[in-house]
Tab-separated table of N, CA, C and O in Angstrom:
chain	number	residue	atom	x	y	z
J	1	UNK	N	79.486	69.776	90.194
J	1	UNK	CA	80.229	70.824	91.090
J	1	UNK	C	78.758	71.248	91.973
J	1	UNK	O	77.603	71.298	91.561
J	2	UNK	N	78.987	71.769	92.967
J	2	UNK	CA	78.473	72.377	94.177
J	2	UNK	C	77.948	73.177	93.448
J	2	UNK	O	78.131	74.280	92.879
J	3	UNK	N	76.412	73.389	93.593
J	3	UNK	CA	75.843	74.858	92.604
J	3	UNK	C	76.005	76.050	93.547
J	3	UNK	O	75.589	76.907	93.159
J	4	UNK	N	75.785	75.567	94.698
J	4	UNK	CA	76.471	76.844	95.864
J	4	UNK	C	77.802	77.719	95.385
J	4	UNK	O	77.977	78.613	96.660
J	5	UNK	N	78.768	77.177	94.888
J	5	UNK	CA	79.980	77.564	94.529
J	5	UNK	C	80.056	78.526	93.469
J	5	UNK	O	79.682	77.217	92.375
J	6	UNK	N	80.276	79.481	93.500
J	6	UNK	CA	80.286	80.419	91.950
J	6	UNK	C	82.038	79.679	90.905
J	6	UNK	O	82.654	79.199	91.186
J	7	UNK	N	81.422	79.992	89.813
J	7	UNK	CA	82.072	79.845	88.739
J	7	UNK	C	83.921	79.710	89.078
J	7	UNK	O	84.400	78.478	88.843
J	8	UNK	N	83.705	80.896	89.231
J	8	UNK	CA	85.217	81.164	89.242
J	8	UNK	C	85.469	80.775	90.529
J	8	UNK	O	87.443	80.314	90.094
J	9	UNK	N	84.819	80.009	91.713
J	9	UNK	CA	86.140	79.359	92.618
J	9	UNK	C	86.426	78.137	91.792
J	9	UNK	O	87.331	77.067	92.052
J	10	UNK	N	84.986	77.282	91.143
J	10	UNK	CA	85.840	76.463	90.517
J	10	UNK	C	85.931	76.330	89.761
J	10	UNK	O	87.432	74.722	89.145
J	11	UNK	N	85.841	77.233	88.688
J	11	UNK	CA	86.733	77.151	87.715
J	11	UNK	C	88.636	77.672	88.197
J	11	UNK	O	89.700	77.061	87.855
J	12	UNK	N	88.325	77.914	88.618
J	12	UNK	CA	90.230	78.303	89.197
J	12	UNK	C	90.940	77.470	89.867
J	12	UNK	O	91.556	76.511	89.781
J	13	UNK	N	89.982	76.034	90.872
J	13	UNK	CA	90.270	75.212	91.170
J	13	UNK	C	91.200	74.158	90.177
J	13	UNK	O	91.719	73.347	90.299
J	14	UNK	N	89.943	74.235	89.692
J	14	UNK	CA	89.969	72.575	88.044
J	14	UNK	C	91.173	72.705	87.288
J	14	UNK	O	92.545	71.736	87.341
J	15	UNK	N	91.590	75.087	87.154
J	15	UNK	CA	92.652	74.977	86.302
J	15	UNK	C	94.003	74.667	86.530
J	15	UNK	O	94.830	74.517	86.649
J	16	UNK	N	94.085	74.855	88.467
J	16	UNK	CA	95.208	75.172	89.252
J	16	UNK	C	95.293	74.006	89.447
J	16	UNK	O	97.323	72.727	89.135
J	17	UNK	N	94.974	72.668	89.911
J	17	UNK	CA	94.737	70.910	89.716
J	17	UNK	C	95.741	70.633	88.440
J	17	UNK	O	96.276	69.688	88.297
J	18	UNK	N	94.705	71.144	87.237
J	18	UNK	CA	94.886	70.261	85.682
J	18	UNK	C	97.075	71.430	85.076
J	18	UNK	O	97.681	70.321	84.952
J	19	UNK	N	97.097	72.670	86.238
J	19	UNK	CA	98.428	72.490	85.759
J	19	UNK	C	99.190	72.324	86.492
J	19	UNK	O	100.260	71.303	86.623
J	20	UNK	N	98.678	71.823	88.217
J	20	UNK	CA	99.572	71.050	89.022
J	20	UNK	C	100.308	69.402	88.195
J	20	UNK	O	100.986	69.077	88.280
J	21	UNK	N	98.546	69.103	88.075
J	21	UNK	CA	99.167	67.811	87.195
J	21	UNK	C	100.474	67.767	86.006
J	21	UNK	O	100.363	67.142	85.362
J	22	UNK	N	100.220	69.342	85.127
J	22	UNK	CA	100.969	69.087	84.388
J	22	UNK	C	99.601	68.097	83.198
J	22	UNK	O	100.502	67.662	82.058
J	23	UNK	N	98.818	68.744	82.836
J	23	UNK	CA	97.421	67.303	82.151
J	23	UNK	C	97.374	68.315	80.836
J	23	UNK	O	97.535	69.559	80.583
J	24	UNK	N	97.552	67.897	79.683
J	24	UNK	CA	96.512	67.843	78.880
J	24	UNK	C	95.760	67.507	77.676
J	24	UNK	O	95.190	66.441	78.241
J	25	UNK	N	95.272	68.314	77.621
J	25	UNK	CA	93.863	68.067	76.627
J	25	UNK	C	92.791	69.442	76.745
J	25	UNK	O	93.143	70.210	76.709
J	26	UNK	N	91.431	69.207	76.435
J	26	UNK	CA	90.807	70.024	76.853
J	26	UNK	C	89.283	70.305	78.135
J	26	UNK	O	88.995	68.471	78.789
J	27	UNK	N	89.380	70.912	78.113
J	27	UNK	CA	88.408	71.082	79.508
J	27	UNK	C	87.027	71.741	79.516
J	27	UNK	O	87.226	73.130	78.971
J	28	UNK	N	86.200	70.997	79.358
J	28	UNK	CA	84.668	71.737	78.568
J	28	UNK	C	84.339	72.456	80.077
J	28	UNK	O	84.027	72.132	80.664
J	29	UNK	N	83.429	73.693	80.090
J	29	UNK	CA	82.751	74.206	80.647
J	29	UNK	C	81.124	74.513	79.855
J	29	UNK	O	81.661	74.846	78.939
J	30	UNK	N	80.452	74.331	81.288
J	30	UNK	CA	78.628	74.402	80.111
J	30	UNK	C	78.473	74.830	81.704
J	30	UNK	O	78.193	75.236	82.468
J	31	UNK	N	78.156	76.427	80.679
J	31	UNK	CA	77.482	77.079	81.785
J	31	UNK	C	75.275	77.858	81.364
J	31	UNK	O	75.205	77.372	80.997
J	32	UNK	N	75.004	78.192	82.435
J	32	UNK	CA	73.645	78.228	82.456
J	32	UNK	C	72.753	77.152	83.010
J	32	UNK	O	73.414	76.305	83.524
J	33	UNK	N	71.848	77.793	83.245
J	33	UNK	CA	70.508	77.293	84.387
J	33	UNK	C	70.475	75.903	83.724
J	33	UNK	O	70.134	75.358	82.316
J	34	UNK	N	70.901	74.434	84.387
J	34	UNK	CA	71.338	73.101	83.963
J	34	UNK	C	71.801	72.777	82.321
J	34	UNK	O	71.052	71.872	82.103
J	35	UNK	N	72.762	73.464	82.406
J	35	UNK	CA	74.273	73.235	81.377
J	35	UNK	C	72.800	73.628	79.787
J	35	UNK	O	73.715	73.315	78.647
J	36	UNK	N	72.080	72.932	79.732
J	36	UNK	CA	71.161	72.739	77.845
J	36	UNK	C	71.081	74.235	77.607
J	36	UNK	O	70.570	74.710	78.055
J	37	UNK	N	71.230	74.119	76.701
J	37	UNK	CA	71.309	75.436	75.482
J	37	UNK	C	71.728	76.066	76.087
J	37	UNK	O	71.552	77.035	76.139
J	38	UNK	N	72.676	76.359	76.791
J	38	UNK	CA	73.585	77.170	77.293
J	38	UNK	C	74.560	77.480	76.773
J	38	UNK	O	75.051	77.288	75.868
J	39	UNK	N	75.583	78.639	77.234
J	39	UNK	CA	76.942	79.084	77.310
J	39	UNK	C	78.234	77.507	77.172
J	39	UNK	O	77.743	76.926	78.029
J	40	UNK	N	78.764	77.424	75.907
J	40	UNK	CA	80.010	76.534	76.162
J	40	UNK	C	81.618	76.837	76.181
J	40	UNK	O	81.586	77.684	74.343
J	41	UNK	N	82.230	76.717	77.092
J	41	UNK	CA	83.794	77.479	76.546
J	41	UNK	C	84.992	75.983	76.810
J	41	UNK	O	84.149	74.955	77.439
J	42	UNK	N	85.483	76.305	75.708
J	42	UNK	CA	86.648	75.169	75.814
J	42	UNK	C	88.032	75.490	76.008
J	42	UNK	O	88.278	76.729	75.287
J	43	UNK	N	88.595	75.109	77.383
J	43	UNK	CA	90.283	75.756	78.166
J	43	UNK	C	91.338	74.370	76.998
J	43	UNK	O	90.910	73.517	77.940
J	44	UNK	N	92.105	74.443	75.860
J	44	UNK	CA	92.793	73.878	75.683
J	44	UNK	C	94.332	73.993	76.615
J	44	UNK	O	95.097	74.829	76.491
J	45	UNK	N	94.823	72.686	76.919
J	45	UNK	CA	95.811	72.667	77.812
J	45	UNK	C	96.737	71.650	77.027
J	45	UNK	O	96.817	70.696	76.724
J	46	UNK	N	98.474	72.574	77.463
J	46	UNK	CA	99.282	71.629	77.082
J	46	UNK	C	100.225	71.330	78.383
J	46	UNK	O	100.400	72.512	78.642
J	47	UNK	N	100.457	70.275	78.739
J	47	UNK	CA	101.250	69.757	79.597
J	47	UNK	C	101.169	71.421	81.214
J	47	UNK	O	101.799	72.094	81.553
J	48	UNK	N	99.800	70.927	81.083
J	48	UNK	CA	99.644	72.291	82.453
J	48	UNK	C	98.902	73.468	82.113
J	48	UNK	O	98.305	74.190	83.082
J	49	UNK	N	99.318	73.756	80.888
J	49	UNK	CA	99.348	75.530	80.698
J	49	UNK	C	97.919	75.849	79.505
J	49	UNK	O	98.545	74.837	78.711
J	50	UNK	N	97.067	76.071	79.717
J	50	UNK	CA	95.864	76.902	78.489
J	50	UNK	C	96.753	77.844	77.316
J	50	UNK	O	97.760	78.440	77.569
J	51	UNK	N	96.384	76.805	76.421
J	51	UNK	CA	97.169	77.611	75.151
J	51	UNK	C	95.841	78.126	74.036
J	51	UNK	O	96.232	78.585	73.293
J	52	UNK	N	94.553	77.965	74.936
J	52	UNK	CA	93.690	78.276	73.768
J	52	UNK	C	92.547	78.121	74.519
J	52	UNK	O	92.095	77.552	75.426
J	53	UNK	N	91.370	79.091	74.288
J	53	UNK	CA	90.359	79.549	75.069
J	53	UNK	C	89.104	79.489	73.398
J	53	UNK	O	89.534	80.912	73.554
J	54	UNK	N	88.517	79.005	73.355
J	54	UNK	CA	87.572	78.416	72.622
J	54	UNK	C	85.923	78.604	73.015
J	54	UNK	O	85.361	78.732	74.105
J	55	UNK	N	85.103	80.044	72.740
J	55	UNK	CA	84.865	80.272	73.729
J	55	UNK	C	83.470	81.338	71.890
J	55	UNK	O	83.868	82.647	72.205
J	56	UNK	N	82.320	80.701	71.397
J	56	UNK	CA	82.024	81.038	70.268
J	56	UNK	C	80.852	82.920	70.721
J	56	UNK	O	80.524	82.474	71.894
J	57	UNK	N	81.791	83.757	69.698
J	57	UNK	CA	80.639	84.793	69.536
J	57	UNK	C	81.048	85.555	70.405
J	57	UNK	O	80.946	86.868	70.938
J	58	UNK	N	82.356	84.987	71.893
J	58	UNK	CA	83.253	85.849	72.187
J	58	UNK	C	84.229	86.506	72.049
J	58	UNK	O	84.930	86.215	71.681
J	59	UNK	N	84.596	87.691	71.953
J	59	UNK	CA	86.081	88.714	71.601
J	59	UNK	C	86.483	87.479	70.491
J	59	UNK	O	87.767	87.012	71.046
J	60	UNK	N	86.392	88.018	68.932
J	60	UNK	CA	86.301	87.458	67.945
J	60	UNK	C	87.978	88.569	67.977
J	60	UNK	O	88.598	89.338	68.866
J	61	UNK	N	88.796	87.725	67.406
J	61	UNK	CA	90.167	87.979	67.190
J	61	UNK	C	90.488	89.646	66.249
J	61	UNK	O	91.804	90.886	67.309
J	62	UNK	N	89.439	89.752	65.640
J	62	UNK	CA	90.245	91.582	65.688
J	62	UNK	C	89.285	92.778	66.043
J	62	UNK	O	90.105	93.419	66.044
J	63	UNK	N	88.862	92.653	67.347
J	63	UNK	CA	88.983	92.845	67.951
J	63	UNK	C	90.629	93.799	68.820
J	63	UNK	O	90.438	94.538	69.687
J	64	UNK	N	90.948	92.948	68.840
J	64	UNK	CA	92.863	92.387	69.641
J	64	UNK	C	93.922	92.996	68.177
J	64	UNK	O	94.449	93.005	69.306
J	65	UNK	N	93.778	92.879	67.742
J	65	UNK	CA	94.633	93.299	65.835
J	65	UNK	C	94.880	94.279	65.763
J	65	UNK	O	93.992	95.332	65.661
J	66	UNK	N	96.106	94.725	66.361
J	66	UNK	CA	96.197	96.640	65.638
J	66	UNK	C	96.874	96.287	64.533
J	66	UNK	O	97.442	96.168	63.983
J	67	UNK	N	95.836	96.824	63.447
J	67	UNK	CA	95.789	96.989	62.011
J	67	UNK	C	95.394	97.990	61.124
J	67	UNK	O	93.819	98.107	62.402
J	68	UNK	N	95.212	98.350	60.232
J	68	UNK	CA	94.965	99.712	59.789
J	68	UNK	C	93.665	99.313	58.858
J	68	UNK	O	93.572	98.080	58.707
J	69	UNK	N	92.735	100.256	59.181
J	69	UNK	CA	91.459	99.628	58.584
J	69	UNK	C	91.317	99.719	57.185
J	69	UNK	O	91.036	98.705	56.207
J	70	UNK	N	92.117	100.031	56.057
J	70	UNK	CA	92.414	99.835	54.400
J	70	UNK	C	92.642	98.268	54.553
J	70	UNK	O	92.540	97.369	54.183
J	71	UNK	N	93.950	97.913	55.185
J	71	UNK	CA	94.652	96.284	55.965
J	71	UNK	C	92.916	95.410	56.103
J	71	UNK	O	92.851	94.443	55.160
J	72	UNK	N	92.911	95.878	57.049
J	72	UNK	CA	91.752	94.933	57.483
J	72	UNK	C	89.988	94.589	56.058
J	72	UNK	O	89.828	93.756	56.144
J	73	UNK	N	90.336	96.407	55.170
J	73	UNK	CA	88.813	95.923	54.333
J	73	UNK	C	89.714	95.420	53.273
J	73	UNK	O	88.263	94.218	52.601
J	74	UNK	N	91.195	94.656	53.108
J	74	UNK	CA	91.667	94.479	51.975
J	74	UNK	C	90.674	93.287	52.108
J	74	UNK	O	91.288	92.075	51.294
J	75	UNK	N	91.186	92.839	53.577
J	75	UNK	CA	90.979	91.145	53.820
J	75	UNK	C	89.387	90.502	53.553
J	75	UNK	O	89.186	89.249	53.978
J	76	UNK	N	88.600	91.776	53.714
J	76	UNK	CA	86.920	90.861	54.054
J	76	UNK	C	86.996	90.634	52.545
J	76	UNK	O	86.193	88.844	53.291
J	77	UNK	N	87.154	90.478	51.111
J	77	UNK	CA	86.332	89.583	50.594
J	77	UNK	C	87.077	87.710	50.632
J	77	UNK	O	86.457	86.823	50.435
J	78	UNK	N	88.192	88.214	51.463
J	78	UNK	CA	89.393	86.527	50.832
J	78	UNK	C	88.586	86.237	52.376
J	78	UNK	O	88.444	84.675	52.741
J	79	UNK	N	88.028	86.472	53.435
J	79	UNK	CA	87.472	85.994	55.024
J	79	UNK	C	85.991	85.888	54.547
J	79	UNK	O	85.369	85.061	55.641
J	80	UNK	N	84.842	86.267	53.945
J	80	UNK	CA	83.623	86.405	53.493
J	80	UNK	C	83.697	85.147	53.524
J	80	UNK	O	83.594	84.047	52.493
J	81	UNK	N	82.619	84.209	54.437
J	81	UNK	CA	81.681	83.167	53.986
J	81	UNK	C	83.319	82.117	54.813
J	81	UNK	O	82.589	80.589	54.825
J	82	UNK	N	84.006	82.364	55.089
J	82	UNK	CA	84.902	81.234	55.956
J	82	UNK	C	84.886	81.636	57.175
J	82	UNK	O	84.701	82.605	57.913
J	83	UNK	N	84.875	80.357	57.665
J	83	UNK	CA	84.967	80.357	59.208
J	83	UNK	C	86.285	79.463	60.174
J	83	UNK	O	87.345	79.186	59.052
J	84	UNK	N	86.646	79.952	60.966
J	84	UNK	CA	88.487	79.541	61.495
J	84	UNK	C	89.049	80.884	61.925
J	84	UNK	O	88.565	82.001	61.678
J	85	UNK	N	90.252	80.598	62.046
J	85	UNK	CA	91.301	81.224	62.682
J	85	UNK	C	91.630	82.277	61.130
J	85	UNK	O	92.194	81.331	60.261
J	86	UNK	N	91.934	82.839	61.400
J	86	UNK	CA	92.133	84.266	60.803
J	86	UNK	C	94.176	84.645	60.767
J	86	UNK	O	94.253	85.138	59.927
J	87	UNK	N	94.305	84.598	61.898
J	87	UNK	CA	95.641	85.168	62.520
J	87	UNK	C	96.397	84.574	61.828
J	87	UNK	O	97.793	85.648	61.046
J	88	UNK	N	96.796	83.718	61.164
J	88	UNK	CA	97.501	82.870	59.892
J	88	UNK	C	97.572	83.387	58.824
J	88	UNK	O	98.839	84.153	58.353
J	89	UNK	N	96.767	83.548	58.534
J	89	UNK	CA	96.352	84.292	57.183
J	89	UNK	C	96.644	85.761	57.332
J	89	UNK	O	97.257	85.975	55.668
J	90	UNK	N	96.207	86.407	58.129
J	90	UNK	CA	96.741	88.148	58.217
J	90	UNK	C	98.302	88.033	58.063
J	90	UNK	O	99.083	88.864	57.643
J	91	UNK	N	98.679	86.676	59.064
J	91	UNK	CA	100.415	87.196	58.807
J	91	UNK	C	101.547	86.547	57.840
J	91	UNK	O	102.013	87.553	56.955
J	92	UNK	N	100.960	85.808	57.156
J	92	UNK	CA	100.611	85.462	55.425
J	92	UNK	C	100.770	86.158	54.648
J	92	UNK	O	102.128	86.758	53.754
J	93	UNK	N	100.027	87.010	54.406
J	93	UNK	CA	99.733	88.273	53.359
J	93	UNK	C	100.119	89.344	53.951
J	93	UNK	O	100.384	90.889	53.012
J	94	UNK	N	101.642	88.801	55.374
J	94	UNK	CA	102.308	90.655	55.644
J	94	UNK	C	101.105	91.715	56.064
J	94	UNK	O	101.952	92.524	56.428
J	95	UNK	N	99.781	91.689	56.567
J	95	UNK	CA	99.195	92.440	57.500
J	95	UNK	C	99.552	92.691	59.012
J	95	UNK	O	99.132	93.467	59.704
J	96	UNK	N	100.136	91.566	58.688
J	96	UNK	CA	100.309	91.454	60.633
J	96	UNK	C	101.451	90.490	60.822
J	96	UNK	O	101.587	89.614	60.421
J	97	UNK	N	102.823	91.379	61.604
J	97	UNK	CA	103.650	90.467	62.343
J	97	UNK	C	103.769	89.563	63.576
J	97	UNK	O	102.179	89.309	63.667
J	98	UNK	N	104.210	88.890	63.430
J	98	UNK	CA	103.833	87.484	64.056
J	98	UNK	C	103.695	87.638	65.630
J	98	UNK	O	103.073	86.717	66.166
J	99	UNK	N	104.779	88.468	66.056
J	99	UNK	CA	104.631	88.862	67.029
J	99	UNK	C	103.050	89.942	67.608
J	99	UNK	O	102.660	89.484	68.417
J	100	UNK	N	102.761	90.284	66.790
J	100	UNK	CA	101.421	91.202	66.429
J	100	UNK	C	100.153	90.181	67.083
J	100	UNK	O	99.561	89.915	67.825
J	101	UNK	N	100.417	89.000	66.026
J	101	UNK	CA	99.218	87.998	66.286
J	101	UNK	C	99.709	86.956	67.201
J	101	UNK	O	98.650	87.234	68.093
J	102	UNK	N	101.100	87.140	68.390
J	102	UNK	CA	101.018	86.011	69.392
J	102	UNK	C	100.142	87.612	70.734
J	102	UNK	O	99.598	86.794	71.945
J	103	UNK	N	100.375	88.517	70.873
J	103	UNK	CA	100.226	89.350	71.916
J	103	UNK	C	98.361	89.814	71.236
J	103	UNK	O	97.528	89.140	72.487
J	104	UNK	N	97.922	89.406	70.409
J	104	UNK	CA	96.589	89.630	69.891
J	104	UNK	C	95.586	88.746	70.149
J	104	UNK	O	95.039	88.365	71.123
J	105	UNK	N	96.461	86.944	70.578
J	105	UNK	CA	95.490	86.299	70.658
J	105	UNK	C	95.884	86.213	72.448
J	105	UNK	O	94.586	85.305	72.560
J	106	UNK	N	96.960	86.061	72.854
J	106	UNK	CA	96.742	86.362	74.399
J	106	UNK	C	95.952	86.859	74.771
J	106	UNK	O	95.083	86.824	75.781
J	107	UNK	N	96.231	88.160	74.725
J	107	UNK	CA	94.300	89.264	74.883
J	107	UNK	C	93.142	88.740	74.824
J	107	UNK	O	92.299	88.898	75.541
J	108	UNK	N	92.983	88.393	73.334
J	108	UNK	CA	91.400	87.196	72.754
J	108	UNK	C	91.146	86.273	74.689
J	108	UNK	O	90.496	86.467	74.968
J	109	UNK	N	92.447	85.851	74.460
J	109	UNK	CA	92.580	84.126	75.686
J	109	UNK	C	92.182	85.114	76.654
J	109	UNK	O	91.384	84.476	77.702
J	110	UNK	N	92.909	85.821	77.735
J	110	UNK	CA	92.550	86.490	78.577
J	110	UNK	C	90.969	87.384	78.554
J	110	UNK	O	90.435	86.942	79.799
J	111	UNK	N	90.211	88.048	77.290
J	111	UNK	CA	88.706	88.650	77.431
J	111	UNK	C	87.869	87.054	77.999
J	111	UNK	O	87.502	87.443	78.369
J	112	UNK	N	88.294	86.273	77.092
J	112	UNK	CA	87.243	84.937	76.973
J	112	UNK	C	87.702	84.049	78.633
J	112	UNK	O	86.225	84.198	79.041
J	113	UNK	N	88.891	84.233	79.108
J	113	UNK	CA	88.743	83.542	80.324
J	113	UNK	C	88.030	84.219	81.156
J	113	UNK	O	87.089	83.898	82.109
J	114	UNK	N	88.400	85.425	81.502
J	114	UNK	CA	87.434	86.424	82.353
J	114	UNK	C	85.733	86.130	82.246
J	114	UNK	O	84.824	86.353	83.421
J	115	UNK	N	85.583	86.411	80.799
J	115	UNK	CA	84.281	86.228	80.689
J	115	UNK	C	83.688	84.883	81.421
J	115	UNK	O	82.269	84.560	82.211
J	116	UNK	N	84.574	84.293	80.949
J	116	UNK	CA	83.914	82.632	81.858
J	116	UNK	C	83.783	82.601	83.554
J	116	UNK	O	82.909	81.914	83.821
J	117	UNK	N	84.778	83.620	83.926
J	117	UNK	CA	85.013	83.627	85.223
J	117	UNK	C	83.733	83.789	86.041
J	117	UNK	O	83.702	84.095	86.528
J	118	UNK	N	83.316	84.689	84.951
J	118	UNK	CA	81.698	85.761	85.605
J	118	UNK	C	80.768	85.007	85.386
J	118	UNK	O	80.134	85.503	85.686
J	119	UNK	N	80.988	84.261	85.042
J	119	UNK	CA	79.504	82.810	84.912
J	119	UNK	C	78.661	82.667	86.600
J	119	UNK	O	79.610	82.042	86.872
J	120	UNK	N	77.337	82.592	86.374
J	120	UNK	CA	77.438	82.295	87.976
J	120	UNK	C	77.814	80.780	88.408
J	120	UNK	O	77.431	80.598	89.118
J	121	UNK	N	77.223	80.291	87.084
J	121	UNK	CA	77.082	78.506	87.377
J	121	UNK	C	77.090	77.576	86.089
J	121	UNK	O	77.905	78.095	85.180
J	122	UNK	N	78.627	76.918	86.746
J	122	UNK	CA	78.774	76.312	85.803
J	122	UNK	C	79.078	74.351	86.208
J	122	UNK	O	79.345	74.232	86.708
J	123	UNK	N	79.177	73.810	85.121
J	123	UNK	CA	79.591	72.392	85.147
J	123	UNK	C	80.622	71.551	84.401
J	123	UNK	O	81.465	72.989	82.912
J	124	UNK	N	82.184	71.262	84.656
J	124	UNK	CA	82.764	71.149	84.233
J	124	UNK	C	83.349	69.405	83.584
J	124	UNK	O	83.066	68.827	84.031
J	125	UNK	N	84.660	69.337	82.107
J	125	UNK	CA	84.564	67.975	82.120
J	125	UNK	C	85.699	68.486	81.687
J	125	UNK	O	86.532	69.511	80.598
J	126	UNK	N	86.575	67.502	81.540
J	126	UNK	CA	87.918	67.155	81.051
J	126	UNK	C	87.975	66.179	80.212
J	126	UNK	O	88.019	64.851	80.485
J	127	UNK	N	89.154	65.965	79.182
J	127	UNK	CA	89.147	64.860	78.398
J	127	UNK	C	90.509	65.321	77.413
J	127	UNK	O	90.708	66.166	77.567
């Protein structure tokens, strides 16, 4: 990537090209000076369409779930010490409708994408 081109332009072009190619795979974006120890995001694509954005520590799902406080508290013992997706557990326990999970995941993906677009410098790889 040309260091004089902002991440937003390069990321936009990369996602557009992968969309036109109907690519399936993972676009890894590494940000920060010289990308060592910097931030890392992964865009999971299926047939050219982003279906997930992994950006550790940014926009966790609970920020986007519309759930009452008591229901959230009831999940804490089950979630403590566990890493990974919690959405399906919320749906299985009846604490969140499937449509609510889908909406929350879309909002989460949008927030994470906006965050990556704001990075001043990034490097990309696709597998």
